[in-house]
PDB file of C-alpha atoms in Angstrom:
ATOM      1  CA  MET C   1      -0.215  -0.687  -0.328  1.00 60.00           C
ATOM      2  CA  ALA C   2       1.352   2.741  -0.695  1.00 59.00           C
ATOM      3  CA  LYS C   3       2.395   5.737   2.380  1.00 67.00           C
ATOM      4  CA  VAL C   4       1.262   9.943   0.630  1.00 61.00           C
ATOM      5  CA  THR C   5       2.886  12.457   2.857  1.00 63.00           C
ATOM      6  CA  THR C   6       1.023  16.177   1.687  1.00 64.00           C
ATOM      7  CA  ILE C   7       4.323  18.377   3.265  1.00 63.00           C
ATOM      8  CA  THR C   8       5.717  19.881   0.386  1.00 65.00           C
ATOM      9  CA  PRO C   9       9.932  20.634   0.509  1.00 62.00           C
ATOM     10  CA  ILE C  10      10.014  23.565  -0.646  1.00 64.00           C
ATOM     11  CA  ALA C  11       7.411  26.557   1.166  1.00 63.00           C
ATOM     12  CA  ASP C  12       8.463  29.318  -0.053  1.00 65.00           C
ATOM     13  CA  ILE C  13      10.889  30.608  -2.507  1.00 70.00           C
ATOM     14  CA  ARG C  14      10.498  35.083  -3.600  1.00 69.00           C
ATOM     15  CA  GLY C  15      13.439  37.131  -5.825  1.00 71.00           C
ATOM     16  CA  ALA C  16      16.191  35.940  -8.002  1.00 71.00           C
ATOM     17  CA  LEU C  17      17.982  32.298  -6.165  1.00 72.00           C
ATOM     18  CA  ARG C  18      20.626  34.366  -7.615  1.00 72.00           C
ATOM     19  CA  ARG C  19      22.901  37.901  -8.457  1.00 74.00           C
ATOM     20  CA  GLY C  20      22.121  38.104 -11.839  1.00 73.00           C
ATOM     21  CA  ASP C  21      19.732  36.020 -12.223  1.00 75.00           C
ATOM     22  CA  LYS C  22      16.968  37.088 -15.320  1.00 81.00           C
ATOM     23  CA  VAL C  23      14.477  34.581 -13.121  1.00 81.00           C
ATOM     24  CA  ILE C  24      12.528  35.905 -10.587  1.00 80.00           C
ATOM     25  CA  PHE C  25      10.358  34.312  -7.571  1.00 79.00           C
ATOM     26  CA  ARG C  26       7.248  35.825  -6.522  1.00 78.00           C
ATOM     27  CA  VAL C  27       3.574  35.857  -5.167  1.00 76.00           C
ATOM     28  CA  ARG C  28       1.190  38.223  -6.349  1.00 74.00           C
ATOM     29  CA  ASP C  29      -2.471  37.142  -4.621  1.00 69.00           C
ATOM     30  CA  GLY C  30      -1.778  34.814  -2.882  1.00 68.00           C
ATOM     31  CA  ILE C  31      -0.368  32.812  -6.566  1.00 73.00           C
ATOM     32  CA  GLN C  32       3.157  31.836  -6.650  1.00 74.00           C
ATOM     33  CA  GLN C  33       4.779  33.246  -9.687  1.00 79.00           C
ATOM     34  CA  SER C  34       7.971  32.491 -11.156  1.00 80.00           C
ATOM     35  CA  TYR C  35       9.216  34.300 -14.675  1.00 81.00           C
ATOM     36  CA  VAL C  36      11.816  35.635 -16.711  1.00 82.00           C
ATOM     37  CA  VAL C  37      13.082  39.649 -17.058  1.00 79.00           C
ATOM     38  CA  LYS C  38      14.050  39.104 -20.993  1.00 78.00           C
ATOM     39  CA  HIS C  39      14.330  42.960 -22.193  1.00 77.00           C
ATOM     40  CA  PRO C  40      14.773  45.518 -18.430  1.00 75.00           C
ATOM     41  CA  TYR C  41      14.222  48.753 -19.572  1.00 80.00           C
ATOM     42  CA  LYS C  42      16.339  51.163 -19.041  1.00 83.00           C
ATOM     43  CA  GLY C  43      15.038  54.607 -20.050  1.00 87.00           C
ATOM     44  CA  ASN C  44      14.201  57.229 -17.700  1.00 90.00           C
ATOM     45  CA  GLY C  45      10.284  56.701 -15.482  1.00 89.00           C
ATOM     46  CA  SER C  46       7.554  57.982 -16.137  1.00 92.00           C
ATOM     47  CA  ASP C  47       6.459  61.582 -13.899  1.00 95.00           C
ATOM     48  CA  ALA C  48       4.323  59.373 -11.411  1.00 96.00           C
ATOM     49  CA  GLN C  49       7.383  56.901 -10.852  1.00 94.00           C
ATOM     50  CA  LYS C  50       9.433  60.296 -10.456  1.00 95.00           C
ATOM     51  CA  ALA C  51       7.088  61.725  -8.254  1.00 96.00           C
ATOM     52  CA  ALA C  52       6.642  58.380  -6.172  1.00 95.00           C
ATOM     53  CA  ARG C  53      10.927  58.563  -5.791  1.00 94.00           C
ATOM     54  CA  SER C  54      11.099  61.599  -5.200  1.00 96.00           C
ATOM     55  CA  THR C  55       8.667  61.430  -2.538  1.00 96.00           C
ATOM     56  CA  PHE C  56      10.128  58.800  -0.776  1.00 96.00           C
ATOM     57  CA  ARG C  57      13.706  60.157  -0.926  1.00 97.00           C
ATOM     58  CA  ASP C  58      12.828  63.158   1.074  1.00 97.00           C
ATOM     59  CA  LEU C  59      10.777  61.029   3.154  1.00 96.00           C
ATOM     60  CA  THR C  60      13.987  59.284   4.226  1.00 96.00           C
ATOM     61  CA  GLN C  61      15.679  62.114   3.977  1.00 97.00           C
ATOM     62  CA  GLN C  62      14.201  63.056   6.893  1.00 97.00           C
ATOM     63  CA  VAL C  63      14.382  59.058   8.904  1.00 97.00           C
ATOM     64  CA  LYS C  64      17.822  60.375   8.375  1.00 97.00           C
ATOM     65  CA  ALA C  65      17.954  63.092   9.831  1.00 97.00           C
ATOM     66  CA  ILE C  66      15.701  62.050  12.970  1.00 97.00           C
ATOM     67  CA  TYR C  67      18.392  58.944  12.711  1.00 97.00           C
ATOM     68  CA  ALA C  68      20.918  62.228  13.673  1.00 97.00           C
ATOM     69  CA  ASP C  69      19.585  63.975  16.478  1.00 97.00           C
ATOM     70  CA  PRO C  70      18.548  61.443  19.741  1.00 96.00           C
ATOM     71  CA  GLN C  71      16.870  63.561  20.996  1.00 97.00           C
ATOM     72  CA  GLN C  72      14.306  63.076  18.108  1.00 96.00           C
ATOM     73  CA  LEU C  73      15.345  59.842  18.555  1.00 97.00           C
ATOM     74  CA  ALA C  74      14.377  58.867  21.470  1.00 97.00           C
ATOM     75  CA  GLU C  75      11.201  59.840  21.476  1.00 98.00           C
ATOM     76  CA  TRP C  76      10.064  58.705  18.708  1.00 97.00           C
ATOM     77  CA  GLN C  77      11.706  55.055  20.032  1.00 98.00           C
ATOM     78  CA  LYS C  78       9.024  55.388  22.398  1.00 97.00           C
ATOM     79  CA  ARG C  79       6.549  55.947  20.533  1.00 97.00           C
ATOM     80  CA  PHE C  80       7.100  53.237  19.645  1.00 98.00           C
ATOM     81  CA  ASP C  81       7.463  50.663  21.848  1.00 97.00           C
ATOM     82  CA  ARG C  82       3.804  52.751  23.336  1.00 97.00           C
ATOM     83  CA  LEU C  83       2.931  51.402  19.987  1.00 97.00           C
ATOM     84  CA  ARG C  84       4.246  48.144  20.545  1.00 97.00           C
ATOM     85  CA  ALA C  85       3.065  47.095  23.733  1.00 97.00           C
ATOM     86  CA  SER C  86      -0.195  48.142  21.475  1.00 97.00           C
ATOM     87  CA  ARG C  87      -2.769  45.559  21.856  1.00 97.00           C
ATOM     88  CA  GLN C  88      -4.229  46.236  18.866  1.00 97.00           C
ATOM     89  CA  TYR C  89      -0.946  46.515  17.291  1.00 97.00           C
ATOM     90  CA  ARG C  90      -0.475  43.046  18.417  1.00 96.00           C
ATOM     91  CA  LYS C  91      -3.522  41.685  17.703  1.00 97.00           C
ATOM     92  CA  ALA C  92      -2.594  43.330  13.693  1.00 96.00           C
ATOM     93  CA  LEU C  93       0.211  42.168  13.936  1.00 96.00           C
ATOM     94  CA  THR C  94      -0.648  37.957  14.990  1.00 95.00           C
ATOM     95  CA  ASN C  95      -3.170  38.394  12.052  1.00 94.00           C
ATOM     96  CA  TYR C  96      -0.904  39.648   9.181  1.00 92.00           C
ATOM     97  CA  ILE C  97       1.856  36.208  10.193  1.00 91.00           C
ATOM     98  CA  ASN C  98      -1.581  33.647  10.167  1.00 90.00           C
ATOM     99  CA  TYR C  99      -2.487  35.404   6.738  1.00 87.00           C
ATOM    100  CA  ILE C 100       0.938  35.283   5.110  1.00 83.00           C
ATOM    101  CA  ARG C 101       1.187  31.675   6.154  1.00 84.00           C
ATOM    102  CA  THR C 102      -2.116  30.426   5.299  1.00 82.00           C
ATOM    103  CA  PRO C 103      -1.160  27.904   2.924  1.00 77.00           C
ATOM    104  CA  GLN C 104      -2.605  28.427  -0.663  1.00 73.00           C
ATOM    105  CA  GLU C 105      -5.803  26.847  -1.343  1.00 75.00           C
ATOM    106  CA  ALA C 106      -6.069  24.799  -5.124  1.00 72.00           C
ATOM    107  CA  PRO C 107      -8.181  26.324  -6.868  1.00 74.00           C
ATOM    108  CA  TYR C 108      -7.451  29.677  -5.266  1.00 74.00           C
ATOM    109  CA  ILE C 109      -9.762  32.604  -4.775  1.00 77.00           C
ATOM    110  CA  PRO C 110      -8.492  35.560  -5.001  1.00 78.00           C
ATOM    111  CA  ILE C 111      -9.060  37.982  -1.227  1.00 80.00           C
ATOM    112  CA  PRO C 112      -9.804  41.736  -2.067  1.00 85.00           C
ATOM    113  CA  LYS C 113      -6.869  44.477  -1.070  1.00 84.00           C
ATOM    114  CA  ASP C 114      -8.686  46.315   1.128  1.00 88.00           C
ATOM    115  CA  LEU C 115     -10.058  42.599   2.891  1.00 87.00           C
ATOM    116  CA  ARG C 116      -6.593  42.000   3.769  1.00 87.00           C
ATOM    117  CA  PRO C 117      -4.739  41.913   6.462  1.00 91.00           C
ATOM    118  CA  THR C 118      -1.987  45.074   6.898  1.00 91.00           C
ATOM    119  CA  LYS C 119       1.921  44.907   7.783  1.00 92.00           C
ATOM    120  CA  PRO C 120       2.194  46.781  11.040  1.00 95.00           C
ATOM    121  CA  PRO C 121       5.490  48.184  11.039  1.00 96.00           C
ATOM    122  CA  THR C 122       8.566  45.876  12.397  1.00 95.00           C
ATOM    123  CA  THR C 123      11.266  48.336  12.991  1.00 96.00           C
ATOM    124  CA  LEU C 124      11.375  51.417  14.575  1.00 97.00           C
ATOM    125  CA  TYR C 125      12.581  52.564  10.941  1.00 97.00           C
ATOM    126  CA  GLY C 126       9.578  51.362   9.498  1.00 96.00           C
ATOM    127  CA  PHE C 127       7.246  53.137  11.773  1.00 97.00           C
ATOM    128  CA  ILE C 128       8.832  56.732  11.227  1.00 97.00           C
ATOM    129  CA  LEU C 129       8.714  56.099   7.560  1.00 96.00           C
ATOM    130  CA  SER C 130       4.753  54.596   7.552  1.00 95.00           C
ATOM    131  CA  THR C 131       3.987  57.840  10.745  1.00 95.00           C
ATOM    132  CA  LEU C 132       6.183  60.695   8.128  1.00 96.00           C
ATOM    133  CA  SER C 133       4.972  58.868   4.785  1.00 94.00           C
ATOM    134  CA  ALA C 134       0.625  58.878   6.001  1.00 90.00           C
ATOM    135  CA  LYS C 135       0.596  62.570   7.185  1.00 77.00           C
TER     136      LYS C 135
END
């Protein structure tokens, strides 16, 4: 009689397997995908891309300035510690981790983006960046 084990040897692969690899692995809407980058675009970005990159650059400069000032950094650290100590944060993080670790069903039915749990900030840098970007 045959014995069947339903455990997959590889649970998750994301990104390139090695530097310079043209095969990229990703998960979109809960479905594992792989694709080959044949001709990467090397031109200038669109106006929307330039605006987004400029905004991100400004935000990262603000975060670096906060990190350079010990007084501001201590204040942000207190705010982040208060957030991490809250029940709401722990519940949001648990919901996000459970959502990510849930295995895919076949056939997969995608969950709308507004119903998926969002990842709360897990580092001080990410907390500062997300708080500044929400303003």
